[in-house]
mmCIF file of C-alpha atoms and ligand atoms in Angstrom:
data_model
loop_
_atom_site.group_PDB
_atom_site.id
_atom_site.type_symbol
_atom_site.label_atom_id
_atom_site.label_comp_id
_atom_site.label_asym_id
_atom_site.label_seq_id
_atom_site.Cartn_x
_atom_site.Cartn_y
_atom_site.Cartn_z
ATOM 1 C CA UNK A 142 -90.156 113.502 71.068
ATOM 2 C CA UNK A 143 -88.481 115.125 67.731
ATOM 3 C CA UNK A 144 -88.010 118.789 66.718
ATOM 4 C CA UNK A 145 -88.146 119.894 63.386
ATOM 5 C CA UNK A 146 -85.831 122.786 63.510
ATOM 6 C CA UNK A 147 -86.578 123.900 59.743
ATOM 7 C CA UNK A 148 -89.973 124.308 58.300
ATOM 8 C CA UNK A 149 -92.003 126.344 55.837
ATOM 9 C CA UNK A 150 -95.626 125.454 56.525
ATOM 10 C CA UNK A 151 -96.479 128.498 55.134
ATOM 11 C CA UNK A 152 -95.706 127.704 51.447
ATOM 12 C CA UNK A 153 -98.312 127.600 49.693
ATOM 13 C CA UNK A 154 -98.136 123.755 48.993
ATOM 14 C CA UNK A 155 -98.554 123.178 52.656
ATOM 15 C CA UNK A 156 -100.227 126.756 54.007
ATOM 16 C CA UNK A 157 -103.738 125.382 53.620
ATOM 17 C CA UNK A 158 -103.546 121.816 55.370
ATOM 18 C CA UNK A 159 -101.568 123.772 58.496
ATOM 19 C CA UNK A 160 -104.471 122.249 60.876
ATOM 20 C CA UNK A 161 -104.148 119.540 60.020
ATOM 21 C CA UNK A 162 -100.256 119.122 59.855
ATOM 22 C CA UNK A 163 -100.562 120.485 63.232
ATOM 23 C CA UNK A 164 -102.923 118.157 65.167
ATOM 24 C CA UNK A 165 -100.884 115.629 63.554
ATOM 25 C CA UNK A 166 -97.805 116.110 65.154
ATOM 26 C CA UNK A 167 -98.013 114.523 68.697
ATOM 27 C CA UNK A 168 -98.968 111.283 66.997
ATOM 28 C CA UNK A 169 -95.617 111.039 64.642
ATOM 29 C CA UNK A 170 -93.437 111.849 67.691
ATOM 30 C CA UNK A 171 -92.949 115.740 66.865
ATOM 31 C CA UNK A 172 -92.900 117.449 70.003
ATOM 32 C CA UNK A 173 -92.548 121.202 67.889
ATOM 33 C CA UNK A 174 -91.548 122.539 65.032
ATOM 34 C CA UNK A 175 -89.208 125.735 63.997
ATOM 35 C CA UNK A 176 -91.022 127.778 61.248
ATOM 36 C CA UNK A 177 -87.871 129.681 59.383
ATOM 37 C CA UNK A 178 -88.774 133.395 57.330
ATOM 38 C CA UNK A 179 -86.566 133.633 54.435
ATOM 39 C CA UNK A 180 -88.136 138.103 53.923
ATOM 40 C CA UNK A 181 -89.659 140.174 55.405
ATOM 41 C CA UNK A 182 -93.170 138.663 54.673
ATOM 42 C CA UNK A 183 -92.476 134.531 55.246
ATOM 43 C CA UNK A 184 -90.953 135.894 58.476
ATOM 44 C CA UNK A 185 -94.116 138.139 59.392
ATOM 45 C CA UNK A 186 -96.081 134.690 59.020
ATOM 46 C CA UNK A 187 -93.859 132.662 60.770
ATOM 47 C CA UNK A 188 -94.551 134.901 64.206
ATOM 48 C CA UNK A 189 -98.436 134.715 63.297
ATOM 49 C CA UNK A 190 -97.459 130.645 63.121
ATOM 50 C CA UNK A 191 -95.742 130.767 66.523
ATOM 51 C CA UNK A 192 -98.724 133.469 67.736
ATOM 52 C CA UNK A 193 -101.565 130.863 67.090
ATOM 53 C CA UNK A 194 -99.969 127.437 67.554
ATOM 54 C CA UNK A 195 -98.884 126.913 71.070
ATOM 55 C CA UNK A 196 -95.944 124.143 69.470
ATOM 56 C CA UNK A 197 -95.002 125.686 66.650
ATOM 57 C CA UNK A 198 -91.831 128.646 67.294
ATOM 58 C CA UNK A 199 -90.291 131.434 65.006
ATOM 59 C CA UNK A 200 -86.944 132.192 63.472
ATOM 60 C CA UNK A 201 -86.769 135.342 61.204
ATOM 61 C CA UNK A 202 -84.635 136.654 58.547
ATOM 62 C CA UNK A 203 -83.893 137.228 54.851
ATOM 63 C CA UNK A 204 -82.573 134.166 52.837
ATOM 64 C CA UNK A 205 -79.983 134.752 50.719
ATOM 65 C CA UNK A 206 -81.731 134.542 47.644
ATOM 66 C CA UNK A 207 -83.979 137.665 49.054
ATOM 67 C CA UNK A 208 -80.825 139.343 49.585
ATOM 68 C CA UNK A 209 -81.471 142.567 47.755
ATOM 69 C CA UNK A 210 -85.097 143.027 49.237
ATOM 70 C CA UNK A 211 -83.382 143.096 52.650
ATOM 71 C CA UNK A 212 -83.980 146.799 53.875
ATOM 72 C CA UNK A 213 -84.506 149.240 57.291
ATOM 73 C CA UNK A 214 -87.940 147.625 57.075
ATOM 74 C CA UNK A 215 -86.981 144.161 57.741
ATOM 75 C CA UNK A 216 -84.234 144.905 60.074
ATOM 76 C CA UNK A 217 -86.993 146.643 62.479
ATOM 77 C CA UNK A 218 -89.554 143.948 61.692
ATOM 78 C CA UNK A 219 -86.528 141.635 63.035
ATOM 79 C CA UNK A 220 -85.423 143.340 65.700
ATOM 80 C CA UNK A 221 -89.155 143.594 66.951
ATOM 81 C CA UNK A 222 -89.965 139.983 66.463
ATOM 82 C CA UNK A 223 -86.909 138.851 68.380
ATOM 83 C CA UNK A 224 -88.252 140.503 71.502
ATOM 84 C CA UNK A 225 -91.362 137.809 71.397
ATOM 85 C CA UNK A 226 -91.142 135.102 73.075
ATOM 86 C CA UNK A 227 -91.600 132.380 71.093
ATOM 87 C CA UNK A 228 -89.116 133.930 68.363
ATOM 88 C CA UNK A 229 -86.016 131.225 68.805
ATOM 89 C CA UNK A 230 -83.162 132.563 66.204
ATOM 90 C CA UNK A 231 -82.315 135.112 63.341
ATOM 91 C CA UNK A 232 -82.379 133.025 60.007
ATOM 92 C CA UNK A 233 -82.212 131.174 57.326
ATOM 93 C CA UNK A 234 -79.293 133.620 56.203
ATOM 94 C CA UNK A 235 -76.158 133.283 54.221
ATOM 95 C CA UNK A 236 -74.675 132.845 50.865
ATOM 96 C CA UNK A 237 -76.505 130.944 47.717
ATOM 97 C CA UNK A 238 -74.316 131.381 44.876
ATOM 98 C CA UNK A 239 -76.160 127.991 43.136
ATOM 99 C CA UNK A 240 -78.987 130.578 42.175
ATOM 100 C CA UNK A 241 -77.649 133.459 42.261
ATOM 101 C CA UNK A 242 -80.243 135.045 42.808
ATOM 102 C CA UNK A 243 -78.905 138.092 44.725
ATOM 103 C CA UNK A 244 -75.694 139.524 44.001
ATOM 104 C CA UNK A 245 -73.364 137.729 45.726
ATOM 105 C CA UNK A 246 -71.621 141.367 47.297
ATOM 106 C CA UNK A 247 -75.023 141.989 48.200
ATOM 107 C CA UNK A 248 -75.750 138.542 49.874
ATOM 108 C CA UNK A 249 -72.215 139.083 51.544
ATOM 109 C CA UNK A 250 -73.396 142.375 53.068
ATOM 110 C CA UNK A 251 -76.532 141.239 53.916
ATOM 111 C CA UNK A 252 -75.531 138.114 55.705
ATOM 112 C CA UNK A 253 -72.895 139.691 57.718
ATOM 113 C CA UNK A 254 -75.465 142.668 59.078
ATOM 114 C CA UNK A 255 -77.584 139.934 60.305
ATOM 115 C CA UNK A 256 -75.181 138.102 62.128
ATOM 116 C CA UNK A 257 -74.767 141.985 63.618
ATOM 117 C CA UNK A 258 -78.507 141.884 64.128
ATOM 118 C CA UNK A 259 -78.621 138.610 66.076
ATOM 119 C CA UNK A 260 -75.644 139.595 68.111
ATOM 120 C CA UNK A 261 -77.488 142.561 69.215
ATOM 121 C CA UNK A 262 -80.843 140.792 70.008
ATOM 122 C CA UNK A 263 -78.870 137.654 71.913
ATOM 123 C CA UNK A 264 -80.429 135.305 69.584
ATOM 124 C CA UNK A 265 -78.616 132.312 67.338
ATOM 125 C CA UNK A 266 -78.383 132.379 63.881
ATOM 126 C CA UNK A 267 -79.266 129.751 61.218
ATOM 127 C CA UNK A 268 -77.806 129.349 58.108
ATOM 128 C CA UNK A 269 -78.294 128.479 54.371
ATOM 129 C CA UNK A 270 -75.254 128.074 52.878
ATOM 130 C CA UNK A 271 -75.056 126.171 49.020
ATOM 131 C CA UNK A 272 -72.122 126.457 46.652
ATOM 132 C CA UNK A 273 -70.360 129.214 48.517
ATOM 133 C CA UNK A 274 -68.922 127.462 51.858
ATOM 134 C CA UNK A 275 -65.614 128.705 51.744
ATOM 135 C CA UNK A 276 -66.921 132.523 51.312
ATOM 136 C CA UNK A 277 -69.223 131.760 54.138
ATOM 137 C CA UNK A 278 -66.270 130.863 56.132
ATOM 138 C CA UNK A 279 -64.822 134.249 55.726
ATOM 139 C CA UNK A 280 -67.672 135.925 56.646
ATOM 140 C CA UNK A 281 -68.171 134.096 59.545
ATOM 141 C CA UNK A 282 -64.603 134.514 60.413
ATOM 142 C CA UNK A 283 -64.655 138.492 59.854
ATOM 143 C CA UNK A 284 -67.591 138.395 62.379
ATOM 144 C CA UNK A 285 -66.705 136.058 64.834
ATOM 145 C CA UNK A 286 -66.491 137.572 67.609
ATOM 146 C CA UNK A 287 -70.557 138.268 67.175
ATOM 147 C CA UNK A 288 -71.135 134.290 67.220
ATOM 148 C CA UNK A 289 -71.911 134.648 70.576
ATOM 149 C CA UNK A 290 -75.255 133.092 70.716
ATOM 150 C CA UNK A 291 -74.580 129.776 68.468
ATOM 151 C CA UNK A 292 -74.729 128.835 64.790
ATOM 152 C CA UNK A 293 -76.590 126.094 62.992
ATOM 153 C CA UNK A 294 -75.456 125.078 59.236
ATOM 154 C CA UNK A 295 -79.086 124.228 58.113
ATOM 155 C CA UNK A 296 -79.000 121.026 55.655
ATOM 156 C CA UNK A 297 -75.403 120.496 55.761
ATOM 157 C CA UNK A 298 -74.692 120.030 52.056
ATOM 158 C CA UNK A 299 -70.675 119.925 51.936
ATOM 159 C CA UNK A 300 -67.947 117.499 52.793
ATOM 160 C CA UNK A 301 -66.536 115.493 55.900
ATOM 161 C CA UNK A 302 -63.131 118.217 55.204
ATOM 162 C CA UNK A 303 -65.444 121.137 55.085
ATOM 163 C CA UNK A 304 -66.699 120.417 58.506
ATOM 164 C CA UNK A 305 -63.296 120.893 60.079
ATOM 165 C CA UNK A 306 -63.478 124.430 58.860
ATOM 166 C CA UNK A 307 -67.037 125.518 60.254
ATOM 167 C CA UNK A 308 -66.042 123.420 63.795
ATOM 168 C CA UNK A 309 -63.870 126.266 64.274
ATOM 169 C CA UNK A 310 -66.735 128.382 65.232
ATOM 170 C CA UNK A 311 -68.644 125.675 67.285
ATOM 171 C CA UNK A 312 -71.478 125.332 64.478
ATOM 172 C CA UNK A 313 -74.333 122.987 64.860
ATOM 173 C CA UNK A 314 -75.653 121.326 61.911
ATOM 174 C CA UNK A 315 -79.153 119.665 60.608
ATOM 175 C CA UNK A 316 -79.311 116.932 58.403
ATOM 176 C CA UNK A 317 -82.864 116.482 56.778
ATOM 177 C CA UNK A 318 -84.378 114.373 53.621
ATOM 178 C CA UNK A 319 -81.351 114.742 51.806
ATOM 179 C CA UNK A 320 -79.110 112.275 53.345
ATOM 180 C CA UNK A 321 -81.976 109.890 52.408
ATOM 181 C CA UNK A 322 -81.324 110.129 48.533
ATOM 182 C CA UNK A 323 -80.193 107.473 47.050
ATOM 183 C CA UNK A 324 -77.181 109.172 45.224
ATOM 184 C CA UNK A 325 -76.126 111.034 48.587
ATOM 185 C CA UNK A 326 -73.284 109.468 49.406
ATOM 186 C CA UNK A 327 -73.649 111.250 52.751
ATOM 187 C CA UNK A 328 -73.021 108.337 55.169
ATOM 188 C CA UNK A 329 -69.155 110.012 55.913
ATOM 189 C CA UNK A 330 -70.628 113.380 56.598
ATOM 190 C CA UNK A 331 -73.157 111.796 59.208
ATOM 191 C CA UNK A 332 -70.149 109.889 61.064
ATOM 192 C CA UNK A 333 -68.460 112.532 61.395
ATOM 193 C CA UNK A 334 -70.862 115.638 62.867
ATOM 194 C CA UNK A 335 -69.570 115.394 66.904
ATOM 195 C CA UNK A 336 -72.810 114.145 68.499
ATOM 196 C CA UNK A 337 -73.416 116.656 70.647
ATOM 197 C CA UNK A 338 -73.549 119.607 67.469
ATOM 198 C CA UNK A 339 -76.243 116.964 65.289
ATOM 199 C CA UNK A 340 -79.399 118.214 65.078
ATOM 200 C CA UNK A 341 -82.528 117.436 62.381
ATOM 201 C CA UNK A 342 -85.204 118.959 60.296
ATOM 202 C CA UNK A 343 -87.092 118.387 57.283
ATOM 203 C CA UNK A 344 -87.004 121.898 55.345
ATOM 204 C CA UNK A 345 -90.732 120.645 53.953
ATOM 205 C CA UNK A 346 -92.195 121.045 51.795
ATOM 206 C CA UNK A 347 -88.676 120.811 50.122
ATOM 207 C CA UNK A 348 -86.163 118.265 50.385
ATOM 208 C CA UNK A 349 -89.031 115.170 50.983
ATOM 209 C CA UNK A 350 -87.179 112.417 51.832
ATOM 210 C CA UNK A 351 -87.262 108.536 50.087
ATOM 211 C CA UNK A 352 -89.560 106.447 50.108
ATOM 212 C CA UNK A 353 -92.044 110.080 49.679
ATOM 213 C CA UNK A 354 -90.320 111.454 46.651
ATOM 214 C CA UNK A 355 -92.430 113.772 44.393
ATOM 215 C CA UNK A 356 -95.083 114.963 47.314
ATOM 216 C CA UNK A 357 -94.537 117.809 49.143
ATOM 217 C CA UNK A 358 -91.832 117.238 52.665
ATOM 218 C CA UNK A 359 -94.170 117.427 56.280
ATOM 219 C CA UNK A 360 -92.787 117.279 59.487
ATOM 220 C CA UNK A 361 -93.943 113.784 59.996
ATOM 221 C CA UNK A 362 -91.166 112.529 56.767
ATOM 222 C CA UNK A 363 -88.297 113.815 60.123
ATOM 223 C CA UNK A 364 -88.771 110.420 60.990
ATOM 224 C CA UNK A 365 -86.956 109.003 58.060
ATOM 225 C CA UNK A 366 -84.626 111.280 58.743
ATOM 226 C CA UNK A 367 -84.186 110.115 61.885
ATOM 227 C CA UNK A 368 -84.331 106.320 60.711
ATOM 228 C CA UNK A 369 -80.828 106.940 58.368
ATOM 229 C CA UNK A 370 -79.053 108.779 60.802
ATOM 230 C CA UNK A 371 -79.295 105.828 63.466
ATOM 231 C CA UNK A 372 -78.610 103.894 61.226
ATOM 232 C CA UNK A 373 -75.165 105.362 59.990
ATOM 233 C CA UNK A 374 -73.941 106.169 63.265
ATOM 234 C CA UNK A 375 -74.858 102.497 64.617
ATOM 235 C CA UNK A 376 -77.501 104.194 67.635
ATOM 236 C CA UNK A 377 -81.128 103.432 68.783
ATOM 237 C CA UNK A 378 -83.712 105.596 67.724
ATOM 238 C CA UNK A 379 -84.594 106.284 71.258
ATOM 239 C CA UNK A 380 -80.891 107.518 71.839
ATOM 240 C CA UNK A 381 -80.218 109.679 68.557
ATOM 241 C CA UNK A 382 -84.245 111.528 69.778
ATOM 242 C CA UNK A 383 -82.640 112.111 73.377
ATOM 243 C CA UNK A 384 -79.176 113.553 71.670
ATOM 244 C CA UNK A 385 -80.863 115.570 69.062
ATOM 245 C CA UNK A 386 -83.240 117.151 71.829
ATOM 246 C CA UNK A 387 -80.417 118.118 74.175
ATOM 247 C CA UNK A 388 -78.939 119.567 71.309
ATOM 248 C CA UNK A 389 -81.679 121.604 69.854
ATOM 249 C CA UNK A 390 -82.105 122.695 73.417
ATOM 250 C CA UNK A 391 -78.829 123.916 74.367
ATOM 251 C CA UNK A 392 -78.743 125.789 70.796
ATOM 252 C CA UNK A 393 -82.153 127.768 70.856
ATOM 253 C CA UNK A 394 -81.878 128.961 74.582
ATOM 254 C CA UNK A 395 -85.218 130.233 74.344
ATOM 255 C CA UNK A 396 -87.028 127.334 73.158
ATOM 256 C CA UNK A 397 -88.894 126.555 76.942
ATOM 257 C CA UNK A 398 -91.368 123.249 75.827
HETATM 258 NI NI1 NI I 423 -85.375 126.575 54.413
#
């Protein structure tokens, strides 16, 4: 069975149909799903997810696009919701400087106290990093010795090289729709994740993958993510499932299903 490790079920393109994405998941071969906060409110909703749906889990945090609404408020509210159970990692954070939409000193600041926070609570952290790798790098490096508890690059969006930096820390990455597009040119990036750091999600309703272009991304869609991956890296289905499981499982410690 697959885990999507990134999901926002409560946008409101998907927030409504949430029963019924749910009681569809055992029959596309989703065993659970991650719901990711990007403030203080997404974050609130994904522990109300993870409260009422016995397979779908937390992880909490302020994007950085949200950057400058990131306040005392939403470091308790974080520090609280990491103490539930079913709250698996501190995320999405990091650096967006396609947008902009934070200052980027601010998004800096930001991003490194929460890689504080998650040190303190013992949980992982998961990361959105686009356009500003190589500033995330040195962020990660001035904090390393608070990656105690693992780090996933969600949607992986640089190069083959780039990898060789963030293996330094002993990162993790997901690949979701993405990879599928036709002008991805992704298949070298794929190769060359070491299997047992590969992990994959769908980010719906963004990122939908081909053939499903133009509706909104479900957790179902992982399974074309799943498709391309075997296929670049020449493995079954069955065995990529198995790999990406282990994975997921040795990452998020407190993921129990
Ligand atoms: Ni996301």
């Amino acid at each position: 069975m697959i885990i999507d490790s990134h999901c926002h079920l409560s946008d409101p393109r998907l927030a409504d149909q949430i029963g019924r994405i749910h009681n569809e998941l055992k029959s596309f071969g989703i065993e659970s799903v991650f719901e990711v906060g990007y403030d203080l409110q997404s974050s609130a909703s994904a522990v109300e997810l993870s409260e009422k749906y016995d397979d779908i889990f937390a992880i909490v945090g302020t994007h950085p696009h949200d950057a400058k609404s990131f306040d005392d408020d939403s470091r308790d509210f974080y520090v609280k919701a990491a103490a539930k159970p079913k709250t698996v990692a501190i995320g999405e954070i990091g650096l967006d400087y396609y947008y902009d939409l934070s200052p980027r000193q601010i998004q800096k600041e930001v991003f490194a106290a929460q890689i504080a926070l998650a040190h303190e609570v013992g949980l992982p952290i998961v990361l959105h990093v686009r356009d500003a790798y190589k500033d995330a790098c040195d962020v990660l490096s001035a904090c390393s010795d608070m990656l105690t508890d693992g780090v996933l690059l969600h949607c992986y969006s640089s190069s083959a090289e780039m990898l060789k930096q963030f293996n330094k820390f002993d990162c993790y990455y997901a690949l979701g729709g993405a990879i599928t597009f036709k002008n991805a040119k992704k298949d070298d990036v794929i190769s060359a994740i070491p299997e047992e750091r590969l992990l994959v999600e769908t980010d719906c309703p963004y990122m939908t993958p081909v053939p499903y272009r133009g509706q909104p991304n479900e957790p179902k869609y992982v399974n074309m993510v799943i498709d391309k991956i075997a296929q670049v890296r020449g493995v079954s289905r069955e065995r990529l499932i198995e790999i990406v499981n282990l994975n997921t499982r040795r990452l998020f410690t407190k993921y129990d299903r």
